[in-house]
Structures are given as structure tokens and as C-alpha cells.
Coordinates of C-alpha atoms and ligand atoms in Angstrom, one line a residue:
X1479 CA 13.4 -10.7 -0.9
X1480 CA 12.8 -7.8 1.7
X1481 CA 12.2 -7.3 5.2
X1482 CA 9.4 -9.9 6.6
X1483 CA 8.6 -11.2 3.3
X1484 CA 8.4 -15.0 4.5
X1485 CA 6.6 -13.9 7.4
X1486 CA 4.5 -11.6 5.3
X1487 CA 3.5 -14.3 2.8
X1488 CA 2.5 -16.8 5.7
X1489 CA -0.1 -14.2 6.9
X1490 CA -1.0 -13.8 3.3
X1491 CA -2.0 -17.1 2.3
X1492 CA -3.9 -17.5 6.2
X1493 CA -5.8 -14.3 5.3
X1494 CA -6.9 -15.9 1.3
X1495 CA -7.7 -19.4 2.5
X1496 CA -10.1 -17.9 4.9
X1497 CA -11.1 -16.1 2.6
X1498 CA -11.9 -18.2 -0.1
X1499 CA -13.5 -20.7 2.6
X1500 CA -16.0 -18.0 3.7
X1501 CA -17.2 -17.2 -0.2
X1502 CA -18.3 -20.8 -0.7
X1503 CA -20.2 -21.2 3.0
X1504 CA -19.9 -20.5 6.7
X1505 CA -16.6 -20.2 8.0
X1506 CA -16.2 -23.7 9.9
X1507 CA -14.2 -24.8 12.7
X1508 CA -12.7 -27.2 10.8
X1509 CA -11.3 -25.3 8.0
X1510 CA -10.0 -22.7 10.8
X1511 CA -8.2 -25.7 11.7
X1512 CA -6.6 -26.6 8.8
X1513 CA -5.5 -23.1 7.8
X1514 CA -4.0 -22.0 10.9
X1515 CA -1.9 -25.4 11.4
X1516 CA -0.4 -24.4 8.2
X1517 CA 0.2 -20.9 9.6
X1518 CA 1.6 -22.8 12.4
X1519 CA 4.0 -24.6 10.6
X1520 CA 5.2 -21.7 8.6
X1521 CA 5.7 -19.5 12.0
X1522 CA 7.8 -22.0 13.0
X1523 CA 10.1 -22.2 9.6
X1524 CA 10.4 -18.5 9.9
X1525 CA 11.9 -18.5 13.4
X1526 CA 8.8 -17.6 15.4
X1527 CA 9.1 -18.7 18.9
X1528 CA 7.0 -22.1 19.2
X1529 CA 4.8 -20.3 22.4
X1530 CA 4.8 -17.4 20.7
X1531 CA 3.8 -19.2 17.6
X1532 CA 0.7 -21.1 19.7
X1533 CA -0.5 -17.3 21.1
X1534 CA -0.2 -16.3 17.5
X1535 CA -2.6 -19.2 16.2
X1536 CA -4.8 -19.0 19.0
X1537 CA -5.3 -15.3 18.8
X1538 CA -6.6 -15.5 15.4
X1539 CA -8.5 -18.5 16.1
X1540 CA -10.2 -16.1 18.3
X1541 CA -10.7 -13.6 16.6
X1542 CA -11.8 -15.4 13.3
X1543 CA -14.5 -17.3 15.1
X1544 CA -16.6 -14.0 15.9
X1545 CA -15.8 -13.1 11.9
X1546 CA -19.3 -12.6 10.4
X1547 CA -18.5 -12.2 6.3
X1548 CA -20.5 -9.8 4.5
X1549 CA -22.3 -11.0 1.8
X1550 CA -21.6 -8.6 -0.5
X1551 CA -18.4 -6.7 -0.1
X1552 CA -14.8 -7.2 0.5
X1553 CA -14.4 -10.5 2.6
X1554 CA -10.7 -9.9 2.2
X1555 CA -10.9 -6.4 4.3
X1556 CA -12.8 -7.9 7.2
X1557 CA -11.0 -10.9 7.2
X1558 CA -7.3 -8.9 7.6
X1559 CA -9.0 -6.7 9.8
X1560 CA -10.1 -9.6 12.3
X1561 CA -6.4 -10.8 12.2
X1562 CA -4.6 -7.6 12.9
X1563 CA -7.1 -6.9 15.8
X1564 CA -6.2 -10.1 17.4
X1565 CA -2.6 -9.5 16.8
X1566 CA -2.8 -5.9 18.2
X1567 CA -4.8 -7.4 21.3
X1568 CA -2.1 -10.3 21.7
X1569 CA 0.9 -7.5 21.7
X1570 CA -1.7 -5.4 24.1
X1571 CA 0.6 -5.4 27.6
X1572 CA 3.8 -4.8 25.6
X1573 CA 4.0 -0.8 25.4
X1574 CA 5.2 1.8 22.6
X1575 CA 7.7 3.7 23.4
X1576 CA 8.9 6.9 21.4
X1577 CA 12.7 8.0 22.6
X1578 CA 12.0 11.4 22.4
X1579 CA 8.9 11.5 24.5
X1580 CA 10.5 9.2 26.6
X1581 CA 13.3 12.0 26.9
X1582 CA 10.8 14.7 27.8
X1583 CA 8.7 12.8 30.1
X1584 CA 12.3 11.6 32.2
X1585 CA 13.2 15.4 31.7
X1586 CA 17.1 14.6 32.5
X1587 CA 19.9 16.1 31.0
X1588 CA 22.0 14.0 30.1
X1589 CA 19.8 11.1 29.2
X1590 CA 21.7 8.8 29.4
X1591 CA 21.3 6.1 26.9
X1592 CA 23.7 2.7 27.5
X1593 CA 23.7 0.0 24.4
X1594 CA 24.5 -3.7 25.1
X1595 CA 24.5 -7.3 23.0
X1596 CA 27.1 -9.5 21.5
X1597 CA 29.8 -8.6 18.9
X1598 CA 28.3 -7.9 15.6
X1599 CA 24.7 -7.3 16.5
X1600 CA 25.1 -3.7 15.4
X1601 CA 25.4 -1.8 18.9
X1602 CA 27.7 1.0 17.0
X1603 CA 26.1 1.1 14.1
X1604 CA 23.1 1.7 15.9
X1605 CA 24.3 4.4 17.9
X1606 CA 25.6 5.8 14.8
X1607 CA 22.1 6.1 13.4
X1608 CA 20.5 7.2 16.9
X1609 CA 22.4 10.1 17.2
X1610 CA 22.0 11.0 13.7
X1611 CA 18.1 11.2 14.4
X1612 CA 18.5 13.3 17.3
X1613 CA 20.7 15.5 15.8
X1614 CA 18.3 16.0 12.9
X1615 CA 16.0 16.8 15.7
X1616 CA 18.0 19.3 17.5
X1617 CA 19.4 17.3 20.3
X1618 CA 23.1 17.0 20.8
X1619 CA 25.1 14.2 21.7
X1620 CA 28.1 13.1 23.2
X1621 CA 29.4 9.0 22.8
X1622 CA 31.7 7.1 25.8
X1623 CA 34.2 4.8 24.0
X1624 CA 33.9 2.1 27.0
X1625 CA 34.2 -0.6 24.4
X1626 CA 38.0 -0.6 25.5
X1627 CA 38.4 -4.4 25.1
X1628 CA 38.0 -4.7 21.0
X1629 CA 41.0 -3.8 18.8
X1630 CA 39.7 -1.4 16.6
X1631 CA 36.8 -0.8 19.0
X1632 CA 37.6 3.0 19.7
X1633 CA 38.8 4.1 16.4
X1634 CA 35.0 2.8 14.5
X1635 CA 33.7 4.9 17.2
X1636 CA 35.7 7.6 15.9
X1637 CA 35.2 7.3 11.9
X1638 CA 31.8 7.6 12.9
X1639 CA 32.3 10.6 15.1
X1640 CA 34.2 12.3 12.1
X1641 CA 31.4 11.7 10.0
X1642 CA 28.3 13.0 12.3
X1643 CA 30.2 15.4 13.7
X1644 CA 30.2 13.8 17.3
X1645 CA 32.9 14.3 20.4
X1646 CA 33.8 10.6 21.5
X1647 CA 35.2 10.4 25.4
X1648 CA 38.1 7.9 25.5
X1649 CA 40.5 6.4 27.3
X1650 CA 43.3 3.7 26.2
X1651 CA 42.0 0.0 25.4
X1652 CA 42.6 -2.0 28.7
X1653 CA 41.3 1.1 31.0
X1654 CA 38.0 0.4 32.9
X1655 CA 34.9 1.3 30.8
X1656 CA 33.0 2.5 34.2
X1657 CA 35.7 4.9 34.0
X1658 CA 35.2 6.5 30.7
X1659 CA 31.5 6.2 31.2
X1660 CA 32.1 8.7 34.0
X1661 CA 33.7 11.2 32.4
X1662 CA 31.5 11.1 29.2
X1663 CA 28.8 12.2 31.7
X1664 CA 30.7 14.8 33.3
X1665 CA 31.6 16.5 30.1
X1666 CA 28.2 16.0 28.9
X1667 CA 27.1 17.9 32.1
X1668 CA 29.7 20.8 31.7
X1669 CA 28.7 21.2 28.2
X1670 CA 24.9 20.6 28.9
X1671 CA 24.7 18.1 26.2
X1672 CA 21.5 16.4 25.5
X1673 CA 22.5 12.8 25.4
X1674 CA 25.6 10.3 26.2
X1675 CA 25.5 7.2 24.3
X1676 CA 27.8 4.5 25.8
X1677 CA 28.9 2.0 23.4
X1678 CA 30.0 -1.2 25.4
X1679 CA 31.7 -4.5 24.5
X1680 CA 30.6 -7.1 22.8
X1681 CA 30.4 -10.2 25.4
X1682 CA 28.2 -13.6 25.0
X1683 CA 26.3 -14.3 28.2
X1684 CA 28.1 -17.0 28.8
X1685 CA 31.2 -15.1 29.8
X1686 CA 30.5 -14.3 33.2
X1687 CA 33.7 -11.9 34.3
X1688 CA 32.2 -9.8 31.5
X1689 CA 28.2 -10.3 32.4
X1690 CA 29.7 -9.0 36.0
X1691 CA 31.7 -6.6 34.4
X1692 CA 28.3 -4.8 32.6
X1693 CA 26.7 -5.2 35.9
X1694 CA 29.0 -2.7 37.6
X1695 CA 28.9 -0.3 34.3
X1696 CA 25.4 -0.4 34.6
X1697 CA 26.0 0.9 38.3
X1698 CA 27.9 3.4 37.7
X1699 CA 26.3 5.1 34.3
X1700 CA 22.7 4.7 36.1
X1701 CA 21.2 5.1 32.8
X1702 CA 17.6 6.1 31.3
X1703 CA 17.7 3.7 28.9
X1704 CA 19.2 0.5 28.9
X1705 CA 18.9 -1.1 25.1
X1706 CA 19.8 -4.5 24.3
X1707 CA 20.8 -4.4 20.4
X1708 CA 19.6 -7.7 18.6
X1709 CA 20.4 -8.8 15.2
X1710 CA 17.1 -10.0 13.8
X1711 CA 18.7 -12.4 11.8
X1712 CA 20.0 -14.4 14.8
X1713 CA 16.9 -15.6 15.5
X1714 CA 16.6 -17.7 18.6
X1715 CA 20.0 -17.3 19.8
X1716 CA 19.4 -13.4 20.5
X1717 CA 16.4 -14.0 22.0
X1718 CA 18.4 -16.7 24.6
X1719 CA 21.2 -14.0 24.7
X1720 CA 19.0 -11.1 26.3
X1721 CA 17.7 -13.7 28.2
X1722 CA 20.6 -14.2 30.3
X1723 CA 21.2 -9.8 30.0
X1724 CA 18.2 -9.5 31.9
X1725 CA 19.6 -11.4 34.7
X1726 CA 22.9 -8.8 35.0
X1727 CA 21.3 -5.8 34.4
X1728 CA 17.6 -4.1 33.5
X1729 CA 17.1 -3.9 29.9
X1730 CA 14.6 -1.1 29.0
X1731 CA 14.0 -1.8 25.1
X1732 CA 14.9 -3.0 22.2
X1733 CA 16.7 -2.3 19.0
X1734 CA 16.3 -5.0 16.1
X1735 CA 19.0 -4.5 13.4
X1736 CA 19.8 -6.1 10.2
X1737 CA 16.3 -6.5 9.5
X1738 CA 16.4 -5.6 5.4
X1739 CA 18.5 -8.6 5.2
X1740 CA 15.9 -11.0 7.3
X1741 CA 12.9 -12.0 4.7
X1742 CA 12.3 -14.8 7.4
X1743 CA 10.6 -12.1 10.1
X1744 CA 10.0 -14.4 13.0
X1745 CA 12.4 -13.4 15.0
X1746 CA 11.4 -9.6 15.8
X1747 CA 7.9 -10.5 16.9
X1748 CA 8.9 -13.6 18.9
X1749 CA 11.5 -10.9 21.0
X1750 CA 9.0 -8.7 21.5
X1751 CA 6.5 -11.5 22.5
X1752 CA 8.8 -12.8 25.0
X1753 CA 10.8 -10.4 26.5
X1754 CA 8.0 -7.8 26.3
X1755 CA 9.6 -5.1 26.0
X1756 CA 9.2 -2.3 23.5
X1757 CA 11.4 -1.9 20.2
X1758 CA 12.5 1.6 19.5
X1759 CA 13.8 1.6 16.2
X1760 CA 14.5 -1.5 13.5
X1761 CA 17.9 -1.2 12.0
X1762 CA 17.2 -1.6 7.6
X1763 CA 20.6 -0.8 6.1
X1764 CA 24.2 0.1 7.1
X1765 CA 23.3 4.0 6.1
X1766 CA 22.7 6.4 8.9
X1767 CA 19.0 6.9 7.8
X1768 CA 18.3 3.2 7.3
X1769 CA 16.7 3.5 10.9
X1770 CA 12.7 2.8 11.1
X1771 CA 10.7 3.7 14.5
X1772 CA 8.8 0.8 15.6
X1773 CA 5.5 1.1 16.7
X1774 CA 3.2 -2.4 17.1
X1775 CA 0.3 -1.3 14.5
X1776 CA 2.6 -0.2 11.9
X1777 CA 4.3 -3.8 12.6
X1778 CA 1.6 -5.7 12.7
X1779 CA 0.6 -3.9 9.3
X1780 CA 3.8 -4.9 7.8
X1781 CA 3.4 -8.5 8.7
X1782 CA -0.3 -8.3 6.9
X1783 CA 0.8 -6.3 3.6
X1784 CA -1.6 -3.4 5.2
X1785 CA 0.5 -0.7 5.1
X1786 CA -1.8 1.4 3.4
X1787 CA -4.6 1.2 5.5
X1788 CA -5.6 3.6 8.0
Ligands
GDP2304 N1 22.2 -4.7 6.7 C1 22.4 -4.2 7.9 N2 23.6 -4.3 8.4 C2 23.8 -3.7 9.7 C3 22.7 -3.1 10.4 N3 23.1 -2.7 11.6 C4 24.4 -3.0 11.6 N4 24.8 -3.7 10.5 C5 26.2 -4.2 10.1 O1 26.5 -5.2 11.1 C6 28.0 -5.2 11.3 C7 28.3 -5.2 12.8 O2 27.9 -3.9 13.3 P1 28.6 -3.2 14.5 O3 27.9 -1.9 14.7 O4 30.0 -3.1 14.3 O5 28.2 -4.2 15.7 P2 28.7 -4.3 17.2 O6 29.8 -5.2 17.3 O7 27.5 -4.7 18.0 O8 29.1 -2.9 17.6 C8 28.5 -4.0 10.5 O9 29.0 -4.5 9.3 C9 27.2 -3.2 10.2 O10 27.3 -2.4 9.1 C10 21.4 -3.1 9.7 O11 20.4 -2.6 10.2 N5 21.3 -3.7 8.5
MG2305 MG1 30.9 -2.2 18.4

């Protein structure tokens, strides 16, 4: 099992039924019915949203109805082309966004680039593999240890740091993140480095010292790019957990990690669906290249098994 296999197989068997349905006569409203509750039923097992689940079905229903099946030719291609069009319009408001261009367009230096979520999600890792494909582009970056709550918090920073080749500002564990937050940005501005990637503390929502806490590290870091981290695999309990983020502090986008070891898939498309905000990158391994930009028509191809197609 892979990334969005379960997902992928729903979609699959949606995509032959109509299919099949279409060879033997018109494509009726009632066997558009009985297909896409079973697609229904399958969104739901997989951890898709139930409202994101109905806009899902009633997309396709859309765009299936105005499905006119060639005679001769390949059913299957206009059948997966009808459903990734309605899928493409349902994700239509939600934007792309590229982190570089983003970069250019925002044209400060530092960008400054803050990463927030629970314990575990995967916010150092993350920034681990972030900076590792801006250094491969030529950018440099400098990390702010303000994860001082953790034990052991600063020094994964650091065997990361070692490894890429990174400077890590830190103070002690106990001192006041806002703090080291500052002086990552002054030293990234002395040195005229690129980026400064702060790597906060974990904290559930429902601690609300902490939520407060992010709040005023949020104030004083002022940065370009505030990314909630969530772990795919934690289904709807991220997607309740950013929830509750959005009410301390802006969240700009979205990183989804852990997803190589998701074959469900739901849960990326239902954050995205809900929060409507973009996804950067999907996290697919614990390596530093195991990092996959996210756009919505490569996604929406993955969820189809069209990857191939133009
Ligand atoms: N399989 C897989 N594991 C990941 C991914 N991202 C992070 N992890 C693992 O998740 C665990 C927690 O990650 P960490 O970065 O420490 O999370 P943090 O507490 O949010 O900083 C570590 O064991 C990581 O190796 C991913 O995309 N795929
Ligand atoms: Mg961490």
C-alpha cells in the first residue's frame, strides 16, 4: 500500500462502473446514483470530510450528467476526464502557491517562514526538508530554535543543522521563544540571509497559555508565511486542530506530512476543502528529498491514477 491508494481505488472503481454502464446504454440518473453513493460511502471510510464528501459526489454528479460517451473510442478517457474537471472546478477558489514565487513576488529578505501544529506532526522534519530545497536552489537559510519548551527540542534542531549545513539561533530551554525569534532575524539581516525558519512548540489547541503564547510569537516574527504542519494520517483530528490555530494566529498554507504512510488519502483533500488554503509541499518519507510540491491538478491526477496524462 502507497500514498492515496484507498482513495485512489474508490475513484477507480466510480470511474469503471460508469463506464461499464455507458457501454451497455445511456448513462441514467439512476445508475449515477447508485455508483456515486458507493463513492460516498468509501469517501467516508477513507477519512474524507462528510461535507466535503457531499461537494465531492455532487461535483461529479454534475459533471457526469453533461458526459456524452462516444460511440466508438475510449469511454474510460472521457469518463476520467469529466471527473477530474469537476474536481479541478470544486478545488477552483482554493489557490496554488509555489514558495519560491511566493518569495519573489513578497521580495523580503528575510522571508520569514514560521511552522506551527502539534507534537509529532513533523514541523522539524519539515523544516529540515524545506531548507534543503532552497539550498539546492541557491537560497540560504538560517533556523530559530524557539521550540525551548521540549527536552531534546533544540538539540534535533541541531543534528539536522550539522547535517544540511545550517546555523541554528538558540537560547536555553525555558527562555521566551519571541526572544530567539528576534535574534534569528537580526542575524539573518546582518548576514543577508535568504530565509529564517522558526521551529515552534508542539501545543494541542486546547492549551490555551500556549495558543496565547503562539499568538504573541506570531507578533513579534511578523512572518511571510505562517504554515500549519499536519500529519495526514491524523485525519480529522488535524483538521479540528488548525481549526482552533486559525483562531490565535493567520495560517497562510499548508504542509501535509507522513503521507507515504497514509493509503487511506482522505484526509489531505478534506484540509484543503475546508480550510482552503493552499498546500506547499506533501511530506513522503523521513529523507530530506522525500518532499513533493503540491499543486491541485497533479493531486487531483493522483487521486484518478492519471498521472501520465497531460
Ligand atoms: N513517514 C514519514 N514520517 C515523517 C514525515 N515527516 C515527519 N515524519 C516523522 O514524524 C516524526 C515526528 O516528526 P518531527 O519533525 O519531530 O515532528 P514535530 O514534533 O512536529 O517537530 C519523526 O519520526 C519524523 O521522522 C513524512 O513525511 N513521512
Ligand atoms: Mg519539533
Amino acid at each position: 500500500m502507497t500514498m492515496f491508494d484507498k482513495i485512489r481505488s474508490a475513484f477507480k472503481k466510480t470511474a469503471d462502473a460508469i463506464v461499464s454502464s455507458i457501454s451497455e446504454k445511456e448513462l441514467g440518473e439512476k445508475e449515477i446514483e447508485e455508483v456515486l453513493n458507493d463513492l460516498m460511502n468509501e469517501l467516508l471510510e477513507y477519512d474524507v470530510a462528510f461535507e466535503s464528501a457531499e461537494q465531492v459526489i455532487n461535483a461529479i454528479r454534475s459533471g457526469l450528467i453533461k458526459v456524452r460517451a462516444p460511440r466508438f473510442g475510449d469511454k474510460t478517457a472521457v469518463v476520467n476526464s469529466a471527473i477530474y474537471e469537476a474536481m479541478l472546478d470544486l478545488l477552483r477558489d482554493i489557490p496554488d502557491m509555489d514558495l519560491i514565487q511566493d518569495m519573489q513576488t513578497k521580495g523580503k529578505r528575510p522571508y520569514i517562514m514560521m511552522y506551527l501544529g502539534p507534537n509529532g506532526y513533523g514541523k522539524t522534519t519539515t523544516i529540515a526538508k524545506v531548507t534543503k530545497y532552497l539550498m539546492d536552489r541557491r537560497f540560504s537559510v538560517v533556523w530559530a530554535a524557539a521550540d525551548t519548551f521540549r527536552a531534546g527540542a533544540i538539540e534535533q534542531l541541531e543534528g539536522h543543522s550539522e547535517k544540511l549545513g545550517v546555523k541554528v539561533i538558540k537560547h536555553q530551554y525555558g527562555a521566551d521563544p519571541a526572544a530567539v525569534v528576534y535574534d534569528a532575524v537580526q542575524h539573518a539581516q546582518s548576514k543577508r540571509i535568504d530565509v529564517v525558519m522558526i521551529d515552534t512548540a508542539g501545543r494541542m489547541h486546547t492549551d490555551k497559555n500556549l495558543m496565547e503564547e503562539i499568538r504573541k510569537i506570531h507578533k513579534v516574527a511578523t512572518p511571510d508565511l505562517s504554515v500549519f504542519v499536519a500529519d495526514a494520517m491524523m485525519g480529522n483530528e488535524a483538521l479540528e486542530i488548525a481549526r482552533t490555530y486559525v483562531k490565535y494566529v493567520p495560517i497562510n498554507a499548508l504542509i501535509m506530512t507522513k503521507v507515504d504512510a497514509y493509503p487511506k488519502g482522505g484526509s489531505v483533500l478534506t484540509l484543503l476543502m475546508e480550510l482552503k488554503r493552499p498546500i506547499l509541499f506533501m511530506g513522503t518519507g523521513q529523507g530530506y528529498d522525500d518532499l513533493q510540491k503540491f499543486d491541485k491538478s497533479s493531486f487531483i491526477k493522483q487521486l484518478l491514477g492519471m498521472e501520465g496524462m497531460q
